[in-house]
XYZ file of N, CA and C in Angstrom:
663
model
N -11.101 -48.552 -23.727
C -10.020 -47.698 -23.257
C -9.665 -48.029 -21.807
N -8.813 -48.049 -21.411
C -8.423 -47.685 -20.123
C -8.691 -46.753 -18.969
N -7.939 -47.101 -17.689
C -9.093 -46.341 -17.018
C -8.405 -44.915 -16.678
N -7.589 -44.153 -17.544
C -6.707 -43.257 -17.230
C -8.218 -42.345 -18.023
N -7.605 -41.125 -17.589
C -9.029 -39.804 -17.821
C -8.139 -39.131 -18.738
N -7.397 -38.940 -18.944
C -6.887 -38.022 -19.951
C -6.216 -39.082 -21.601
N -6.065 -38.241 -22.092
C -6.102 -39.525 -24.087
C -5.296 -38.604 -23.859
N -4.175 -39.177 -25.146
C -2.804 -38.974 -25.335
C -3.099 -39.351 -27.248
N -2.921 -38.898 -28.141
C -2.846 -39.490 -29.684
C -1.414 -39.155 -30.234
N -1.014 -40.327 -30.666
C 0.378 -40.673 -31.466
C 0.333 -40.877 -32.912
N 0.229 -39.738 -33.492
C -0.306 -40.150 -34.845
C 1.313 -40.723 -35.885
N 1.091 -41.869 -36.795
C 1.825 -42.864 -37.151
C 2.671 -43.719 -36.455
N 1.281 -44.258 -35.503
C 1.077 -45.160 -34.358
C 2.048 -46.099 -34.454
N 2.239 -46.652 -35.687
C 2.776 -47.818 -35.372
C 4.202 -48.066 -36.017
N 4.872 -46.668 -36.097
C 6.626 -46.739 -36.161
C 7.033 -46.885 -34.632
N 8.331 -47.008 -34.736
C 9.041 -47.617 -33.697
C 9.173 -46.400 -32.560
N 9.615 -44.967 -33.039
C 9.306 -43.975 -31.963
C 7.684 -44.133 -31.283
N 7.100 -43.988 -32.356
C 5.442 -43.796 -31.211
C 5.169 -45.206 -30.716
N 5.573 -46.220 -31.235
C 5.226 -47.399 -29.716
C 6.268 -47.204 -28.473
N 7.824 -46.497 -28.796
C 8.344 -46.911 -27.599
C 7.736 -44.738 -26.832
N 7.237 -44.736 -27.233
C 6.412 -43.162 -26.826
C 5.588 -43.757 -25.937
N 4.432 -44.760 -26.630
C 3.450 -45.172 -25.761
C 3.948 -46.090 -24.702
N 4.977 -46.639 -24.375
C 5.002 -47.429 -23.694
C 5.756 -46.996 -22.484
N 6.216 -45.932 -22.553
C 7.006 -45.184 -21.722
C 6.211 -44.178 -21.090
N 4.877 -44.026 -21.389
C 4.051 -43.131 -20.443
C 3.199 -44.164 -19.702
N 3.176 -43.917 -17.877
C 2.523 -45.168 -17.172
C 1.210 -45.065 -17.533
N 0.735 -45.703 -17.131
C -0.508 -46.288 -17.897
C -1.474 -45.764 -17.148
N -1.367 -44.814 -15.989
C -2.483 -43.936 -14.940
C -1.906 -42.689 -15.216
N -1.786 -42.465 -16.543
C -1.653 -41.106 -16.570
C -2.738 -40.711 -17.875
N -2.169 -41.814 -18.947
C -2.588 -41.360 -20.243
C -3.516 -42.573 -20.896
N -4.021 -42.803 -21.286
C -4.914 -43.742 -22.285
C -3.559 -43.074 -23.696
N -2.896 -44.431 -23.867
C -2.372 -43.374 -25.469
C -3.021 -44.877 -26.594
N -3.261 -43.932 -27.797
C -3.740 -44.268 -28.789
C -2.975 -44.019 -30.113
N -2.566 -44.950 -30.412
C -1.723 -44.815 -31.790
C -1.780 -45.387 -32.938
N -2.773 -44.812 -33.270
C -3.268 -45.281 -34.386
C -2.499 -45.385 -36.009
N -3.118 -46.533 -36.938
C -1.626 -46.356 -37.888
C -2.376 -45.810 -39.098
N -1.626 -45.661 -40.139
C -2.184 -44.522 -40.767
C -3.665 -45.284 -41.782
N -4.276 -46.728 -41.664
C -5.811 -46.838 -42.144
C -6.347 -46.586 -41.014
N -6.097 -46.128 -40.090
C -7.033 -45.676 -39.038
C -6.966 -44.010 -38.931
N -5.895 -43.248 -39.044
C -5.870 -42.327 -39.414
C -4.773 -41.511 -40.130
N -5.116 -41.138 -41.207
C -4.412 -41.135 -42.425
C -4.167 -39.273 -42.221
N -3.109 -38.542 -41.594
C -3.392 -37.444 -41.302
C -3.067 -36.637 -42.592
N -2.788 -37.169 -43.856
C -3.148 -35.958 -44.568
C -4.371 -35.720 -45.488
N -5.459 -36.655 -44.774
C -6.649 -36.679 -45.288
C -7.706 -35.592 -44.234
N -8.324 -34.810 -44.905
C -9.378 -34.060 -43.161
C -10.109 -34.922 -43.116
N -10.909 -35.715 -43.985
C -11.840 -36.495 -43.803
C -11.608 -37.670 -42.750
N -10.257 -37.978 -42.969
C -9.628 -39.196 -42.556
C -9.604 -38.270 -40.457
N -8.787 -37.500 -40.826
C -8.531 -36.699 -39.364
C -9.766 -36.291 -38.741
N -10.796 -35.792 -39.498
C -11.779 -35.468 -38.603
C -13.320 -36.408 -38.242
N -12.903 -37.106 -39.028
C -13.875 -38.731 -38.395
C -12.835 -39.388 -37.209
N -11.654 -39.363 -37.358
C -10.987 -40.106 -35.968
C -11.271 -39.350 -34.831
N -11.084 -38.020 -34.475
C -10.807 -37.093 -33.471
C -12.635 -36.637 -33.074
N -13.489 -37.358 -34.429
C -14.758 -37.105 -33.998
C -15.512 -38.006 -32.910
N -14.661 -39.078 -32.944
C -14.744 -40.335 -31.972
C -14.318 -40.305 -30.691
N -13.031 -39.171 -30.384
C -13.343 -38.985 -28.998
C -13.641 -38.491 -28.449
N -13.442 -38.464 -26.822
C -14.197 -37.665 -25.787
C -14.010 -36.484 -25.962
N -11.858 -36.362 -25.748
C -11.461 -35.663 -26.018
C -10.119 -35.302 -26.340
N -8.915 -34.909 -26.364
C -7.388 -34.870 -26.291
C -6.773 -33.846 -25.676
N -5.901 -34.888 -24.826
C -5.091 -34.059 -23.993
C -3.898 -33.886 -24.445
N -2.825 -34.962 -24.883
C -2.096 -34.498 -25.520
C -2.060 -35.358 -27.162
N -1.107 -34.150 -28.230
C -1.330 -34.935 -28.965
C 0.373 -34.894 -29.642
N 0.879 -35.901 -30.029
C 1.808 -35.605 -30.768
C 1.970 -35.992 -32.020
N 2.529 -35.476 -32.911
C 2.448 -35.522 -34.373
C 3.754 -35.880 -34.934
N 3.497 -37.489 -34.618
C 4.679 -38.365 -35.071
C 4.710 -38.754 -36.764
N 3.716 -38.569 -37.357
C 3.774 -38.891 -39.070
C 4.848 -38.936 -39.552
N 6.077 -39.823 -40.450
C 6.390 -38.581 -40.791
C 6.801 -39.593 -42.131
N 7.342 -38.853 -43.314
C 7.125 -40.032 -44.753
C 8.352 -38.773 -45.443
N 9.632 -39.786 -45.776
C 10.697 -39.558 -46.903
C 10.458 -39.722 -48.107
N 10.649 -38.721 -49.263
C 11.010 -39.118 -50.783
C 11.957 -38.585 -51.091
N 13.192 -39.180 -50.826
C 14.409 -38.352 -51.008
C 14.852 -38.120 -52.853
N 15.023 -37.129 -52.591
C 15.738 -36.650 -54.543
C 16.471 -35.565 -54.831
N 16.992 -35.527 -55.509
C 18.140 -34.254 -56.167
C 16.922 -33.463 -56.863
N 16.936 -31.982 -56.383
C 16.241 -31.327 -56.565
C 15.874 -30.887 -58.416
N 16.549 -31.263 -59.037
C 16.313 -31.463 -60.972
C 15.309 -32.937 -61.245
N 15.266 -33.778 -60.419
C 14.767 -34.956 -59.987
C 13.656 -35.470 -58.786
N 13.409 -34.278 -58.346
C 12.124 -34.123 -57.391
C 10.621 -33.889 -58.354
N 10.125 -34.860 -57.710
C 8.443 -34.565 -58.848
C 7.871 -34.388 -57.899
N 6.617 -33.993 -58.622
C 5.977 -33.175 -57.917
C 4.629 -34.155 -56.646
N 5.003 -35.300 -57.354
C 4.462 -36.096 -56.132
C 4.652 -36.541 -55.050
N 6.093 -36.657 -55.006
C 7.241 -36.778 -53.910
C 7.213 -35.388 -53.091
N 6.828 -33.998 -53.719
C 7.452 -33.363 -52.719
C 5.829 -32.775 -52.288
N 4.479 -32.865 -52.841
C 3.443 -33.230 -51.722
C 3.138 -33.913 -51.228
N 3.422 -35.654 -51.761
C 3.686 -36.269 -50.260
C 3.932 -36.276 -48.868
N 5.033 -35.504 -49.085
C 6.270 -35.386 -48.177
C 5.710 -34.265 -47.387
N 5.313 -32.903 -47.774
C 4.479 -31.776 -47.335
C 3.137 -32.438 -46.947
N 2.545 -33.221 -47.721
C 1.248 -33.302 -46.537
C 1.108 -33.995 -45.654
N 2.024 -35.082 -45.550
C 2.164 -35.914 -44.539
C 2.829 -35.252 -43.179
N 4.146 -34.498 -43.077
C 5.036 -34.166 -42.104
C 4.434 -32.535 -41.850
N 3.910 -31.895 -42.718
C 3.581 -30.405 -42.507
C 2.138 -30.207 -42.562
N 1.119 -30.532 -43.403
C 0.077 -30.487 -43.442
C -1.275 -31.720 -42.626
N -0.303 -32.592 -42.265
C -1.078 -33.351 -41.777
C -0.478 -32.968 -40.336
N 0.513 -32.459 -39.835
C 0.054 -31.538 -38.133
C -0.364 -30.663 -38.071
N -0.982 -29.546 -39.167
C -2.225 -28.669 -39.070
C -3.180 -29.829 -39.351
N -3.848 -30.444 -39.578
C -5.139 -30.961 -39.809
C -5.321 -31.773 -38.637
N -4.104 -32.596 -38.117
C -4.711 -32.942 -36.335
C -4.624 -31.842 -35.670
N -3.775 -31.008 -35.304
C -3.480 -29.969 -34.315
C -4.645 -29.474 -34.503
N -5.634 -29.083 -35.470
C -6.624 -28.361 -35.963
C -7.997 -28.727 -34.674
N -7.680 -30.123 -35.454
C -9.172 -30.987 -34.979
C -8.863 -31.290 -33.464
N -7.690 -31.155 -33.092
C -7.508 -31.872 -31.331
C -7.949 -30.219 -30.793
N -7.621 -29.224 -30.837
C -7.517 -27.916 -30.605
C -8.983 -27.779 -29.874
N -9.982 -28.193 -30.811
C -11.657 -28.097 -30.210
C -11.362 -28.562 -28.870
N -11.160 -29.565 -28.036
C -11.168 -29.958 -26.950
C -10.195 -29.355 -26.304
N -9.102 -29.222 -26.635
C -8.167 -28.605 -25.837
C -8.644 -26.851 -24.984
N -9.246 -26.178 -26.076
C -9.427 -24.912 -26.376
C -10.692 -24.539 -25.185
N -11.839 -25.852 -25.482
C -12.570 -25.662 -24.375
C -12.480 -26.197 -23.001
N -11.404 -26.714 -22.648
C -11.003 -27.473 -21.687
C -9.988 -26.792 -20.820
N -9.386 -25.436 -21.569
C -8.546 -24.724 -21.063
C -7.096 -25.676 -20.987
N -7.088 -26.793 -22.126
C -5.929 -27.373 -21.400
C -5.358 -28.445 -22.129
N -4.004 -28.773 -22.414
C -3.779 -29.674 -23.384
C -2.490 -29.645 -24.172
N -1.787 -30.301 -24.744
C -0.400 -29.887 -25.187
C -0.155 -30.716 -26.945
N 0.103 -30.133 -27.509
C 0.723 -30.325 -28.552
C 1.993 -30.233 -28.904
N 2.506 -31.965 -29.496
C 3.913 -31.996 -29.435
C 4.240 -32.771 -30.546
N 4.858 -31.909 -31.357
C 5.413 -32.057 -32.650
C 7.015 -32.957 -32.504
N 6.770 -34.039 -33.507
C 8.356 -34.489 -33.763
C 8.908 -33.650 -35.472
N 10.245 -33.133 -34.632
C 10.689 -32.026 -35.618
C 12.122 -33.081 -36.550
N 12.695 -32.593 -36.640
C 13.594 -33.082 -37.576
C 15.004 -32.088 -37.230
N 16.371 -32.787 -37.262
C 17.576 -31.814 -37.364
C 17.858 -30.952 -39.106
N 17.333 -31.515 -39.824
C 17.125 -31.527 -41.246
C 16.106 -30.300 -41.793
N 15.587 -29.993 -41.017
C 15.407 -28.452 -40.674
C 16.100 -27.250 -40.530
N 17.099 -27.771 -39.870
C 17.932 -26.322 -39.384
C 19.330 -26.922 -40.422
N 19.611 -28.028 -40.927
C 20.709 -28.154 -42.152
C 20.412 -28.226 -43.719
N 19.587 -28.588 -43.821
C 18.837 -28.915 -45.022
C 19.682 -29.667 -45.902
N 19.308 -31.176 -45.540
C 20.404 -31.865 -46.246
C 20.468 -31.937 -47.487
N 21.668 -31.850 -48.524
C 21.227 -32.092 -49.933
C 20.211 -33.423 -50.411
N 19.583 -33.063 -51.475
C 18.145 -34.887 -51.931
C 17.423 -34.571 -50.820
N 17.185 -33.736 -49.976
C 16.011 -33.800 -48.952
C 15.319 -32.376 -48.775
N 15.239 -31.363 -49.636
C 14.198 -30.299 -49.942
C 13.159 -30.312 -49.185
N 12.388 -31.700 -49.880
C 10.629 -31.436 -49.226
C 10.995 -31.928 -48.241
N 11.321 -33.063 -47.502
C 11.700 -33.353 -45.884
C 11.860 -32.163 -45.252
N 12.886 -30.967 -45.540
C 14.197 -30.620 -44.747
C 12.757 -29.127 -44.577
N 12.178 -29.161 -45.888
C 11.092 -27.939 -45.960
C 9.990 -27.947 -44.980
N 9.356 -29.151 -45.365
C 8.247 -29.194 -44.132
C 8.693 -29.275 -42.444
N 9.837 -29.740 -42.152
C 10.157 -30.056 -40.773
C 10.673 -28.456 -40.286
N 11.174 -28.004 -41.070
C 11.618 -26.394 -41.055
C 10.128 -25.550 -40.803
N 9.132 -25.932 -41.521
C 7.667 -25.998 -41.518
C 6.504 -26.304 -39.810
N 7.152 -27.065 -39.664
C 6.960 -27.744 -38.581
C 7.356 -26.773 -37.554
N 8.901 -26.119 -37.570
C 9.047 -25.383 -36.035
C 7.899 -24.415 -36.315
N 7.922 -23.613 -37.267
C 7.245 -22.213 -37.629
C 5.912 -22.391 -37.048
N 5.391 -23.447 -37.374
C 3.869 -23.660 -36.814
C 3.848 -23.947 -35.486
N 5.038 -24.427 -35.349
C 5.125 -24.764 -33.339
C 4.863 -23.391 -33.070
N 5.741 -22.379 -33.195
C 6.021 -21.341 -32.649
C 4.386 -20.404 -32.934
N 4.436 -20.315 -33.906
C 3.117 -19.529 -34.652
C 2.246 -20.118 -33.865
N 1.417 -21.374 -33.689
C 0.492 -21.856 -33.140
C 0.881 -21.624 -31.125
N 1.830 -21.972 -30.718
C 2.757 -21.600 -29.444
C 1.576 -20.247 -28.810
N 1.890 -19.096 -29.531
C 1.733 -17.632 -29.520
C -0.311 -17.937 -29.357
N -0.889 -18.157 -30.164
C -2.255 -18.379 -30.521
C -3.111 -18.581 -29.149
N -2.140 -19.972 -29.006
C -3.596 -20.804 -27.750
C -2.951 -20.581 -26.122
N -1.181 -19.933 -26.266
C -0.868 -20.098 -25.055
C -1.611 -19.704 -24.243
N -2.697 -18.338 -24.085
C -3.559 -17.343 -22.864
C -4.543 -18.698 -22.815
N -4.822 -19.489 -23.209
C -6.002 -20.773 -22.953
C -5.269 -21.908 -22.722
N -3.970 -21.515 -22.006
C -3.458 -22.740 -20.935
C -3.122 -24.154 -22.240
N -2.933 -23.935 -23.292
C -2.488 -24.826 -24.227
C -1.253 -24.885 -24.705
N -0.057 -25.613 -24.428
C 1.192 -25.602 -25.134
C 1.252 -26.600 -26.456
N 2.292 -25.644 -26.648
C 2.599 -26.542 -28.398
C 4.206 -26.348 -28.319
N 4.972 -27.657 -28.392
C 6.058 -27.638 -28.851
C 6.441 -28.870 -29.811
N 8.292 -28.537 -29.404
C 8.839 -29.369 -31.140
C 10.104 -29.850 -30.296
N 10.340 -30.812 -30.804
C 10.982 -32.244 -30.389
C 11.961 -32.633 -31.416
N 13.175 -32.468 -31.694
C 14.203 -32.739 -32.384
C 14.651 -34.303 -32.069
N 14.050 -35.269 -32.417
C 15.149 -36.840 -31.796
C 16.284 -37.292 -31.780
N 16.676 -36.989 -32.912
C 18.022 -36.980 -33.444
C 18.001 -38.337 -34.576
N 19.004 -38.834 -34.906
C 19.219 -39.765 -35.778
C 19.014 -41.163 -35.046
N 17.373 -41.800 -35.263
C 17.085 -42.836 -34.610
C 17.389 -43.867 -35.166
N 18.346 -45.148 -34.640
C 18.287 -46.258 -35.598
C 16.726 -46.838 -35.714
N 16.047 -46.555 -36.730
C 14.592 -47.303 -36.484
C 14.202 -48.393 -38.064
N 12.852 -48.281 -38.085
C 12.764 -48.595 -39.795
C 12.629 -47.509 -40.851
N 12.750 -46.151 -40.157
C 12.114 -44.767 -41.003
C 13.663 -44.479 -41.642
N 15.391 -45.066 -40.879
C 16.144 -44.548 -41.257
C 16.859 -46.355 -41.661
N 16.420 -47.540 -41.442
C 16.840 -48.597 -41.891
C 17.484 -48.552 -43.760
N 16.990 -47.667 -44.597
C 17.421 -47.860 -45.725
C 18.130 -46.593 -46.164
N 18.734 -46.129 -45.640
C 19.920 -45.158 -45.770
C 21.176 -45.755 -46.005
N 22.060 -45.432 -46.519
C 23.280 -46.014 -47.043
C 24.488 -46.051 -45.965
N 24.686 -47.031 -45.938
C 26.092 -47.346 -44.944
C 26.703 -46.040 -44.926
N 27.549 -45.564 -46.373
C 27.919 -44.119 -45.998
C 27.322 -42.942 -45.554
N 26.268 -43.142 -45.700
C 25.138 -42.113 -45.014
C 25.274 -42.042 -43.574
N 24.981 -42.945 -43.115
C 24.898 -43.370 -41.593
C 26.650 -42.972 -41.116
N 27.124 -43.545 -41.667
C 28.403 -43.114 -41.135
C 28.710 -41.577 -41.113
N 28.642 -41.016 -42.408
C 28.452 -39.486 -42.057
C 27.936 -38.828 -41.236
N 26.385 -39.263 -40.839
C 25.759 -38.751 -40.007
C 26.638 -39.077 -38.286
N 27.010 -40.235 -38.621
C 27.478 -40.347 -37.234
C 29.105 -39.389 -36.843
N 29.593 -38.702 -38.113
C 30.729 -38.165 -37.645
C 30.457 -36.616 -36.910
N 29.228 -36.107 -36.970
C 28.838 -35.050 -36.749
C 28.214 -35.200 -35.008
N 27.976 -36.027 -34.582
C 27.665 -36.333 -33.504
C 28.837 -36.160 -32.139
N 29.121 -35.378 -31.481
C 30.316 -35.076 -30.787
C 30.280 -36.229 -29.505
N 29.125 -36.809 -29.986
C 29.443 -38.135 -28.759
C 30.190 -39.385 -29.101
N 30.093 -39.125 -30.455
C 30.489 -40.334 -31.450
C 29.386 -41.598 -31.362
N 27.957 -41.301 -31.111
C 27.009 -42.078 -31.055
C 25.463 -41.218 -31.111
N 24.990 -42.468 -32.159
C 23.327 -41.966 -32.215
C 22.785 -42.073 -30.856
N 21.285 -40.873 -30.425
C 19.954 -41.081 -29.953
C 19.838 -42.717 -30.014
N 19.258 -42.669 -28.828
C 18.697 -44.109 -29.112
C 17.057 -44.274 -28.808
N 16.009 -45.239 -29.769
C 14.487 -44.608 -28.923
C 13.920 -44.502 -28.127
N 14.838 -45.051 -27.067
C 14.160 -45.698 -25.842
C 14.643 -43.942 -24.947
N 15.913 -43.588 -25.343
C 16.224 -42.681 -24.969
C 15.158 -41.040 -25.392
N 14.943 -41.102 -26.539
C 14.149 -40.732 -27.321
C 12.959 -40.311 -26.445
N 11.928 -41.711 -26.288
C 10.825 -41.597 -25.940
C 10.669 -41.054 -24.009
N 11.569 -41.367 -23.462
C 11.741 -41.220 -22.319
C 12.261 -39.631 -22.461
N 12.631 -38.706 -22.845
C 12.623 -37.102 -23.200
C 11.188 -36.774 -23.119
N 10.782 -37.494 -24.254
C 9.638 -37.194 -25.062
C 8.074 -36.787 -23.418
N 8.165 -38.091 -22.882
C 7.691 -38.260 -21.622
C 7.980 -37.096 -20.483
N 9.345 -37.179 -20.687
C 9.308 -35.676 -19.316
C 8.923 -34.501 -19.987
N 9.101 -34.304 -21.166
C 8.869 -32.766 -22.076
C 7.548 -32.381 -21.667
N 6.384 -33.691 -21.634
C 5.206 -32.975 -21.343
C 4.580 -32.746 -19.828
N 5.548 -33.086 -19.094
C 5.389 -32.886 -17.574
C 5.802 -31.578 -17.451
N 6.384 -30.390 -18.371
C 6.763 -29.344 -17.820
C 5.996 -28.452 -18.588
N 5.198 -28.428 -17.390
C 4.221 -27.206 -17.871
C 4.344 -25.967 -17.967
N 5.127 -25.592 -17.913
C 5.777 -24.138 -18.256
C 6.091 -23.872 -19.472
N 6.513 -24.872 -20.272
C 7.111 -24.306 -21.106
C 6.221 -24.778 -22.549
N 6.220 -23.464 -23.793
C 5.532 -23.671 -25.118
C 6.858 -22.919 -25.952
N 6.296 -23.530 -26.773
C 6.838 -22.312 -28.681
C 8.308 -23.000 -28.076
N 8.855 -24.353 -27.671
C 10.091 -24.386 -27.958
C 10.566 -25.538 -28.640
N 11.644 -25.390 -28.887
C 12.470 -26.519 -29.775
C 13.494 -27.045 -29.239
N 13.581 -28.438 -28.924
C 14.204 -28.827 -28.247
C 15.190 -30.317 -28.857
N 16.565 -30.514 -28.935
C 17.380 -30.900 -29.742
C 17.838 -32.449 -28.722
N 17.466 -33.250 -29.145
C 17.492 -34.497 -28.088
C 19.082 -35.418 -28.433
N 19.982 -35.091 -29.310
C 21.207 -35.478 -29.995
C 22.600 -34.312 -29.443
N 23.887 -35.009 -30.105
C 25.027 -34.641 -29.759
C 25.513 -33.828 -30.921
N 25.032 -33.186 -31.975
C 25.001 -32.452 -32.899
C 24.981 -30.985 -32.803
N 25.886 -30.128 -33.799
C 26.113 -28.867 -32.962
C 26.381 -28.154 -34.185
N 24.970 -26.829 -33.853
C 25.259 -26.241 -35.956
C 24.929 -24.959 -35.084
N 24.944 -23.869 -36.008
C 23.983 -22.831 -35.859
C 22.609 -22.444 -36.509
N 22.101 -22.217 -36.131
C 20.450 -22.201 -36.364
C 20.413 -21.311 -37.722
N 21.773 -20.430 -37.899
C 21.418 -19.560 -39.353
C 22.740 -19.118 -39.557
């Protein structure tokens, strides 16, 4: 490891948001570790709590996982849509779980969820996505409330529509749709992305929030 004192974990290390995540925090701040999912597979506990048993400790962690099975809901099986739930919803309770021990006795530490806009629209063919990321604020907030008196924040991170490899096989008309909703007339970009991502956890004030990193404009209900 490096000679920074505080660990940073990027769990589904090795998509294109969590490397340009890690590379955008200087390197005397954080040791970050981003591991890919045979190193830690977060919707396994076994898998999560042999990794997190290996370190010292975690300071911050963010819960980048995240895995599509898109389908028309007459056409959703039932493997696709726990996939999809244990990877993006159940596998940030099972790290948040296991990082929490250190945080909890350390008085100190932040948890930072990547949320989804697909949450607050619920796109049609995307149920279990649109469910767990919707999933995702609730536990920000719920968990937010829990550890805040022990100096621990937890928040949620909206990116917006990243050109990466997680959205590379979406359909030309897809992409274009998505892009008419954008009042900038242009996607997030990751670099832009990860550099948010970076100041979000410098402000220590703030937990239980949700924060929308795109040019997109709905109402929450």
């Amino acid at each position: 490891m490096a000679s920074a004192e505080r660990i940073a974990v990027i769990t589904g290390g090795q998509g294109d948001l969590a490397q340009a995540i890690a590379q955008a925090f200087p390197s005397d701040i954080y040791t970050v570790l981003t591991p890919s999912r045979a190193e830690l597979d977060v919707s396994s506990r076994d898998s999560v709590q042999s990794y997190f048993a290996a370190l010292p400790q975690v300071d911050l962690l963010i819960n980048n996982a995240g895995l599509c099975d898109d389908a028309l809901m007459l056409k959703l099986t039932d493997s696709a849509w726990n996939a999809v739930l244990d990877t993006n919803l159940k596998g940030a309770f099972l790290t948040s779980q296991a990082a929490l021990k250190s945080m909890l006795r350390r008085q100190q530490g932040h948890i930072l969820n990547i949320g989804s806009y697909a949450a607050r629209r619920g796109p049609a063919g995307q149920a279990n996505y649109a469910a767990a990321k919707a999933g995702l604020i609730a536990l920000t907030q719920s968990l937010a409330r829990e550890v805040g008196s022990r100096n621990v924040r937890v928040n949620c991170v909206l990116p917006g529509w990243l050109e990466t490899k997680f959205t590379a096989r979406v359909t030309p008309g897809k992409t274009a749709q998505a892009l008419e909703e954008h009042v900038l007339g242009r996607f997030n970009t990751v670099s832009e992305a990860a550099r948010a991502i970076v100041f979000m956890d410098t402000l220590e004030n703030m937990s239980g929030q949700v924060i929308q990193l795109d040019s997109r404009i709905s109402k929450w209900f």
